[in-house]
XYZ file of C-alpha atoms in Angstrom:
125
model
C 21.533 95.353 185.335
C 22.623 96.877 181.911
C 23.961 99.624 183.323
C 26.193 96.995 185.275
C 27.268 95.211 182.317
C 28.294 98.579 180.395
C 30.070 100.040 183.492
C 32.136 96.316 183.590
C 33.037 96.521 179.430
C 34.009 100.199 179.956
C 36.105 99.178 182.587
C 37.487 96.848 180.640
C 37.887 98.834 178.163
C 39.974 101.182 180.165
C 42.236 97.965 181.694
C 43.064 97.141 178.486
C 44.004 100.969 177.309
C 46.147 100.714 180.608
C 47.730 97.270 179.569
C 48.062 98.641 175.975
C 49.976 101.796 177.318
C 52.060 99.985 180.107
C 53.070 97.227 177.391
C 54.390 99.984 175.665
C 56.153 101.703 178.458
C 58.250 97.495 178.828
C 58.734 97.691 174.690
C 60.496 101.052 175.447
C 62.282 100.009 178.130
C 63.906 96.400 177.180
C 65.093 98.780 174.203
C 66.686 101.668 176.369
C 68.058 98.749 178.478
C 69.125 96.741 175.484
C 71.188 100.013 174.305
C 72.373 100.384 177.153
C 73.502 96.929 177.705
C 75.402 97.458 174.153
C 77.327 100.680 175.054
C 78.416 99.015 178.406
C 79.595 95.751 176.607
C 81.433 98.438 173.768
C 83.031 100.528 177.151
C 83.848 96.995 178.569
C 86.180 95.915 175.289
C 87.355 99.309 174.810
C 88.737 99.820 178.201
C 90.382 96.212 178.006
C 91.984 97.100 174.400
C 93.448 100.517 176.183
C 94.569 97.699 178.698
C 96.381 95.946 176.421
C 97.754 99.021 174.685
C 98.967 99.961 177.713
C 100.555 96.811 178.810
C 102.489 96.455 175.493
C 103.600 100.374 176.159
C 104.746 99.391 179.696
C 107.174 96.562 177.889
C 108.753 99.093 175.277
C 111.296 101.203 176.176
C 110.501 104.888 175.355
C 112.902 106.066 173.134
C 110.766 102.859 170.798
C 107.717 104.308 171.529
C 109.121 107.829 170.370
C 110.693 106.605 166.897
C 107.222 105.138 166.260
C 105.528 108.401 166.982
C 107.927 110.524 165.185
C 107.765 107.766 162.091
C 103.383 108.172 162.109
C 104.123 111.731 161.895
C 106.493 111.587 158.880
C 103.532 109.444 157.063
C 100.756 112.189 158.079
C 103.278 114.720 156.889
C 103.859 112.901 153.913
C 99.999 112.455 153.032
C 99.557 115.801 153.940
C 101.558 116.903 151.189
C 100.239 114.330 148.713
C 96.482 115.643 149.928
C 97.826 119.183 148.898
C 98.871 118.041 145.472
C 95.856 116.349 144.792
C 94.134 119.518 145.286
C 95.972 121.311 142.879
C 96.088 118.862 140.260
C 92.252 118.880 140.387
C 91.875 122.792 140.828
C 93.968 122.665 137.174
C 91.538 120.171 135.804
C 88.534 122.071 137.013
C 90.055 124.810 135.512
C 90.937 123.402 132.346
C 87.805 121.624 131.718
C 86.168 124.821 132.856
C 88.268 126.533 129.844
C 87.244 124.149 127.395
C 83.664 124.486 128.439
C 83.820 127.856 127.426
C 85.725 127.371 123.740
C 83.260 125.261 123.156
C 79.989 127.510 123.832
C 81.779 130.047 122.312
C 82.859 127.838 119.359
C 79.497 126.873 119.467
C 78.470 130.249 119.344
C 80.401 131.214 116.276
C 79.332 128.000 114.547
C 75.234 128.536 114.753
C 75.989 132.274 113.685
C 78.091 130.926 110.581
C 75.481 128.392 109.860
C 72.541 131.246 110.125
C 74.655 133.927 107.980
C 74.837 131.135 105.339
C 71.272 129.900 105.294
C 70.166 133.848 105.037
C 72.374 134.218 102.183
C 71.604 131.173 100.222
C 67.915 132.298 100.576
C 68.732 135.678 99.372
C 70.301 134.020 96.297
Protein backbone atom coordinates (compact mmCIF):
# COMPACT_ATOMS: atom_id res chain seq x y z
CA UNK A 1 0.00 0.00 0.00
CA UNK A 2 3.00 2.44 0.52
CA UNK A 3 4.41 1.67 -2.44
CA UNK A 4 0.93 2.88 -3.90
CA UNK A 5 0.92 6.05 -2.15
CA UNK A 6 4.67 6.93 -3.27
CA UNK A 7 4.05 5.84 -6.91
CA UNK A 8 0.67 8.42 -6.71
CA UNK A 9 2.98 11.59 -5.05
CA UNK A 10 5.68 10.82 -7.67
CA UNK A 11 3.20 11.01 -10.15
CA UNK A 12 2.15 13.94 -8.94
CA UNK A 13 5.10 15.15 -8.69
CA UNK A 14 5.78 14.68 -12.32
CA UNK A 15 2.04 16.36 -13.30
CA UNK A 16 2.99 19.20 -11.67
CA UNK A 17 6.73 19.42 -13.36
CA UNK A 18 4.53 19.00 -16.60
CA UNK A 19 2.04 21.85 -15.55
CA UNK A 20 5.08 23.89 -14.34
CA UNK A 21 6.81 23.46 -17.84
CA UNK A 22 3.59 23.79 -20.05
CA UNK A 23 2.63 27.06 -17.95
CA UNK A 24 5.73 28.23 -19.11
CA UNK A 25 5.49 27.23 -22.68
CA UNK A 26 1.56 29.82 -22.44
CA UNK A 27 3.89 32.67 -20.50
CA UNK A 28 6.12 32.43 -23.65
CA UNK A 29 3.63 32.37 -25.94
CA UNK A 30 0.95 35.25 -24.89
CA UNK A 31 4.42 37.21 -25.07
CA UNK A 32 5.52 36.12 -28.70
CA UNK A 33 1.80 36.71 -29.54
CA UNK A 34 1.62 39.96 -27.66
CA UNK A 35 4.78 41.16 -29.87
CA UNK A 36 3.44 40.13 -32.48
CA UNK A 37 0.14 41.67 -32.02
CA UNK A 38 2.29 45.08 -31.53
CA UNK A 39 4.31 44.91 -34.81
CA UNK A 40 1.01 44.13 -36.73
CA UNK A 41 -0.88 47.11 -35.04
CA UNK A 42 2.71 49.36 -35.89
CA UNK A 43 2.48 47.76 -39.86
CA UNK A 44 -1.32 48.56 -39.64
CA UNK A 45 -0.70 52.61 -38.88
CA UNK A 46 2.28 52.70 -40.94
CA UNK A 47 0.75 51.44 -44.06
CA UNK A 48 -2.34 53.86 -43.45
CA UNK A 49 0.18 56.98 -42.89
CA UNK A 50 1.93 55.87 -46.45
CA UNK A 51 -1.89 55.99 -47.39
CA UNK A 52 -2.32 59.25 -46.54
CA UNK A 53 1.05 60.36 -47.88
CA UNK A 54 0.09 59.06 -50.86
CA UNK A 55 -3.30 60.50 -51.16
CA UNK A 56 -2.02 64.06 -50.43
CA UNK A 57 0.80 63.24 -53.34
CA UNK A 58 -2.04 62.17 -55.71
CA UNK A 59 -3.69 65.92 -55.07
CA UNK A 60 -0.33 67.89 -55.80
CA UNK A 61 0.70 68.51 -59.00
CA UNK A 62 4.31 67.30 -59.64
CA UNK A 63 6.24 70.05 -60.55
CA UNK A 64 5.03 70.95 -56.31
CA UNK A 65 6.16 67.85 -55.29
CA UNK A 66 9.59 68.49 -57.17
CA UNK A 67 10.27 72.16 -55.71
CA UNK A 68 9.73 70.51 -52.31
CA UNK A 69 12.25 67.83 -53.02
CA UNK A 70 14.75 70.01 -54.60
CA UNK A 71 14.11 72.67 -51.48
CA UNK A 72 14.89 69.38 -48.66
CA UNK A 73 17.91 68.94 -50.65
CA UNK A 74 19.17 72.56 -50.49
CA UNK A 75 18.65 72.22 -46.45
CA UNK A 76 20.68 68.74 -46.36
CA UNK A 77 23.19 70.51 -48.55
CA UNK A 78 23.20 73.34 -46.43
CA UNK A 79 23.69 71.25 -43.08
CA UNK A 80 26.05 69.33 -44.80
CA UNK A 81 28.25 72.13 -45.09
CA UNK A 82 27.56 73.52 -41.61
CA UNK A 83 28.39 69.65 -40.32
CA UNK A 84 31.77 70.16 -42.25
CA UNK A 85 32.54 73.39 -40.49
CA UNK A 86 31.80 72.17 -37.27
CA UNK A 87 34.36 69.64 -37.80
CA UNK A 88 36.97 71.90 -38.49
CA UNK A 89 36.31 74.37 -35.97
CA UNK A 90 36.65 71.52 -33.42
CA UNK A 91 39.73 69.76 -35.17
CA UNK A 92 41.37 73.58 -34.46
CA UNK A 93 40.26 73.45 -30.89
CA UNK A 94 41.51 69.95 -30.37
CA UNK A 95 44.45 71.12 -31.79
CA UNK A 96 44.88 74.16 -29.95
CA UNK A 97 44.05 72.85 -26.64
CA UNK A 98 46.28 69.97 -27.61
CA UNK A 99 49.12 72.82 -28.09
CA UNK A 100 48.54 74.34 -24.92
CA UNK A 101 48.63 71.01 -23.21
CA UNK A 102 51.98 70.71 -24.25
CA UNK A 103 53.36 74.52 -23.24
CA UNK A 104 52.15 73.76 -20.26
CA UNK A 105 54.01 70.29 -19.41
CA UNK A 106 56.77 71.73 -20.91
CA UNK A 107 56.39 75.03 -18.97
CA UNK A 108 55.87 72.84 -16.30
CA UNK A 109 58.86 71.13 -17.04
CA UNK A 110 61.12 74.12 -17.04
CA UNK A 111 59.47 75.42 -13.88
CA UNK A 112 60.22 72.18 -11.42
CA UNK A 113 63.85 72.23 -13.01
CA UNK A 114 64.17 76.08 -12.07
CA UNK A 115 62.70 75.44 -8.73
CA UNK A 116 65.25 72.27 -8.15
CA UNK A 117 68.43 74.29 -9.57
CA UNK A 118 67.49 76.93 -6.93
CA UNK A 119 66.84 74.77 -3.91
CA UNK A 120 70.40 72.91 -4.78
CA UNK A 121 72.02 76.16 -4.83
CA UNK A 122 70.60 77.76 -1.81
CA UNK A 123 71.72 74.54 0.02
CA UNK A 124 75.12 74.83 -1.37
CA UNK A 125 75.22 78.38 0.05
Amino acid sequence: MSCTIEKALADAKALVERLRDHDDAAESLIEQTTALNKRVEAMKQYQEEIQELNEVARHRPRSTLVMGIQQENRQIRELQQENKGLREILQITRESFLNLRKDDASESTSLSALVTNSDLSLRKS
